[in-house]
Amino acid sequence: MTPDVPAPGGAPALRLTVLIGEQDVWHHRPLYAEIVHRARAAGLAGASVFRGIEGFGAGSVVHTQRLLSLSEELPVAIVVIDAEERVRGFLPQLDELLAGGGLVTLDRCEMIAHRAPDAGGPDGGEGGRG
């Protein structure tokens, strides 16, 4: 199977990953929260935030969660997966939000959504597909 041909039930997608620091802010709000809320407002399929336990960025300073470390500037990754055109349409908002620094990666991937059955009937609706 070639990378451009999705598996049965799958759809080509683009994975957007934003790497920032935990203490980065946008107008007194955590930057990761602002990115997630803007992604939702833009109608993207979903966004998740992952907190790292150790890492370093452009400044080469290692930040860690280890007990004896006082670092609170741990790495954070925000991941969004949706159709390529929708993800690319969101990039201008990231340009504004990441003016103070950050890294964005884009990876082609395949999206296979598994949805819970609808709660709309005695048999659980129509399986939550579609």
XYZ file of C-alpha atoms in Angstrom:
130
model
C 0.000 0.000 0.000
C 1.437 3.415 -0.910
C 1.488 6.238 1.675
C -0.933 8.348 -0.424
C -3.634 5.662 -0.520
C -5.603 5.362 2.730
C -6.559 1.992 4.169
C -10.223 1.023 4.009
C -12.122 3.431 6.237
C -9.145 5.798 6.488
C -8.721 9.278 5.083
C -5.578 11.230 4.282
C -4.899 13.896 6.905
C -2.274 16.281 8.180
C -0.878 16.170 11.720
C 0.076 19.562 13.121
C 2.377 19.544 16.152
C 3.209 22.755 17.998
C 6.128 22.635 20.450
C 6.255 25.378 23.072
C 7.163 25.871 26.726
C 4.700 25.237 29.522
C 5.008 28.804 30.835
C 4.441 30.502 27.447
C 1.446 32.844 27.598
C -0.844 34.781 25.281
C -2.513 37.769 26.964
C -2.100 36.272 30.472
C -3.497 32.876 29.378
C -1.438 29.714 28.829
C -0.442 29.648 25.159
C -1.363 25.971 24.816
C -4.921 26.775 25.994
C -5.216 29.635 23.496
C -4.094 27.348 20.663
C -6.602 24.635 21.655
C -9.483 27.106 21.927
C -8.640 28.707 18.587
C -8.418 25.264 16.964
C -11.899 24.487 18.286
C -13.248 27.843 17.074
C -11.713 27.129 13.648
C -13.712 23.888 13.491
C -10.730 21.546 13.527
C -11.467 17.905 14.363
C -9.661 17.975 17.715
C -6.586 19.041 19.613
C -4.639 17.471 22.474
C -1.962 18.907 24.740
C 0.883 16.727 26.005
C 3.232 17.827 28.777
C 6.802 16.619 28.475
C 8.844 15.355 31.386
C 12.156 16.575 30.026
C 13.463 18.467 27.033
C 15.396 21.410 25.634
C 14.819 23.917 22.898
C 16.769 26.483 20.920
C 18.449 27.797 24.081
C 19.904 24.326 24.820
C 18.823 24.526 28.477
C 17.505 21.158 29.662
C 14.233 21.424 31.581
C 13.191 18.399 33.605
C 10.457 17.193 35.930
C 12.868 15.317 38.198
C 12.289 15.752 41.917
C 15.410 17.812 42.636
C 14.870 20.150 39.694
C 12.995 23.408 40.154
C 12.173 23.773 36.461
C 8.607 24.663 35.603
C 9.333 25.399 31.958
C 8.659 21.877 30.703
C 8.039 21.195 27.022
C 4.449 21.071 25.780
C 3.221 19.598 22.495
C -0.172 20.483 21.012
C -1.288 17.968 18.379
C -4.073 18.544 15.859
C -5.091 16.105 13.114
C -7.542 17.032 10.373
C -7.835 17.332 6.595
C -4.834 19.093 5.073
C -6.742 22.150 3.842
C -8.284 22.733 7.282
C -4.935 22.441 9.086
C -3.189 24.715 6.581
C -6.026 27.237 6.974
C -5.211 27.389 10.700
C -1.505 28.173 10.224
C -1.923 31.987 9.986
C -3.349 31.998 13.517
C -0.257 30.151 14.737
C 1.967 32.756 13.072
C 0.356 35.354 15.314
C 0.444 33.241 18.486
C 4.029 32.028 18.066
C 5.615 35.413 17.432
C 7.536 34.902 20.708
C 8.884 31.508 19.655
C 7.859 27.920 19.114
C 8.167 25.175 16.552
C 5.511 23.813 14.200
C 5.785 20.513 12.353
C 3.432 19.112 9.724
C 3.261 15.403 8.900
C 1.050 13.605 6.421
C -0.843 10.804 8.116
C -3.962 8.716 7.845
C -7.001 9.394 9.999
C -9.322 6.593 11.060
C -12.008 7.912 13.388
C -13.723 5.565 15.822
C -16.839 7.176 17.219
C -19.063 6.096 20.055
C -22.614 5.123 19.117
C -25.165 7.923 19.162
C -27.354 8.050 22.242
C -30.375 8.770 20.064
C -32.312 5.518 20.251
C -32.853 2.254 22.074
C -30.176 0.535 20.008
C -27.684 3.393 20.364
C -28.595 5.178 17.145
C -26.850 4.463 13.905
C -23.435 3.563 15.275
C -22.058 7.100 15.302
C -20.709 6.829 11.756
C -20.983 9.687 9.364
